[in-house]
Coordinates of C-alpha atoms in Angstrom, one line a residue:
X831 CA 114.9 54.9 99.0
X832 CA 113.4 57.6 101.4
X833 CA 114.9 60.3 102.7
X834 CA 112.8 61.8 106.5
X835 CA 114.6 64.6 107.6
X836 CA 112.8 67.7 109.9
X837 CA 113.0 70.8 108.0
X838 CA 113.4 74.2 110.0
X839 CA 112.7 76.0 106.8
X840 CA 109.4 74.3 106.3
X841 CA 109.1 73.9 110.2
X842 CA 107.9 70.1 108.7
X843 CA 108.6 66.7 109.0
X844 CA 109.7 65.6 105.2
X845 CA 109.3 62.0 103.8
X846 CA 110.9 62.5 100.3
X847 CA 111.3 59.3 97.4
X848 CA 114.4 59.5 95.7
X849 CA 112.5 58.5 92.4
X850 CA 109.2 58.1 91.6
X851 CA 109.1 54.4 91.6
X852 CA 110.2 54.2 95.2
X853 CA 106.6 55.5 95.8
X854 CA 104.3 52.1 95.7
X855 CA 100.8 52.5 96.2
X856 CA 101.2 50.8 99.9
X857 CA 104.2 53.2 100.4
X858 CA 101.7 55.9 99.4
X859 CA 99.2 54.8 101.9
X860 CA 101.1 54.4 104.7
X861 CA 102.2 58.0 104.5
X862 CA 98.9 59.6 103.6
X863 CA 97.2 58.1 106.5
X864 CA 100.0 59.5 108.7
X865 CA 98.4 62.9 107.3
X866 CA 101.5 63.9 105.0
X867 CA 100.7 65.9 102.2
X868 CA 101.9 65.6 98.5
X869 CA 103.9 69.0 97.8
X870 CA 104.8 68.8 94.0
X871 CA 107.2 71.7 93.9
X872 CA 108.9 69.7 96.8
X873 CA 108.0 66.7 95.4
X874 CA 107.9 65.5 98.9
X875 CA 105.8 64.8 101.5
X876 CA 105.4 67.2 104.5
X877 CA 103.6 67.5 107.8
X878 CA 103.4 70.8 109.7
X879 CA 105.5 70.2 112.9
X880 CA 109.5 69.2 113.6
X881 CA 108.7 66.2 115.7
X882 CA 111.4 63.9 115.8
X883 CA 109.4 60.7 117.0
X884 CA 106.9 61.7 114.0
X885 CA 109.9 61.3 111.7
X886 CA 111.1 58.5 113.6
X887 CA 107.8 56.6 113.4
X888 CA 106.7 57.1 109.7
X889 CA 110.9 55.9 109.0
X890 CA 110.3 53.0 110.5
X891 CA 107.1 52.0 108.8
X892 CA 108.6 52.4 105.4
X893 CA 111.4 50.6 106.2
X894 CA 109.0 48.0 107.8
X895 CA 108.0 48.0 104.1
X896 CA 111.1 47.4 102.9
X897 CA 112.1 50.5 101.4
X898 CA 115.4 51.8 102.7
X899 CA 115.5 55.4 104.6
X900 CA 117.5 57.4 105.2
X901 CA 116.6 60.1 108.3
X902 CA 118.5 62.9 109.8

């Protein structure tokens, strides 16, 4: 499961695995080449920005995956 929320704090989108084996290496790709970046302390993926269709979009593709999101 993936959680995408916008985060005012971070002023980011965030794309966060609930575990690490949620995080396939297709899952992985997907997000990278929507130019998140890997923060471990977060151990989440952020993107500078609080665009709702950019969290919007990269939900979708992981669920198009099959993974199950969960966005706010």
């Amino acid at each position: 499961m993936y959680l995408v929320v916008t985060d005012a704090a971070l002023g980011a989108v965030v794309v966060a695995p609930d575990c690490a084996e949620a995080l396939d290496a297709v899952a992985q790709d997907v997000i990278e080449r929507a130019a998140f970046v890997w923060r471990p302390g977060l151990e989440a993926y952020v993107k500078p920005g609080q665009d709702r269709a950019e969290a919007a979009s990269i939900a979708m593709r992981l669920a198009a995956l099959g993974h199950t999101v969960e966005a706010h």
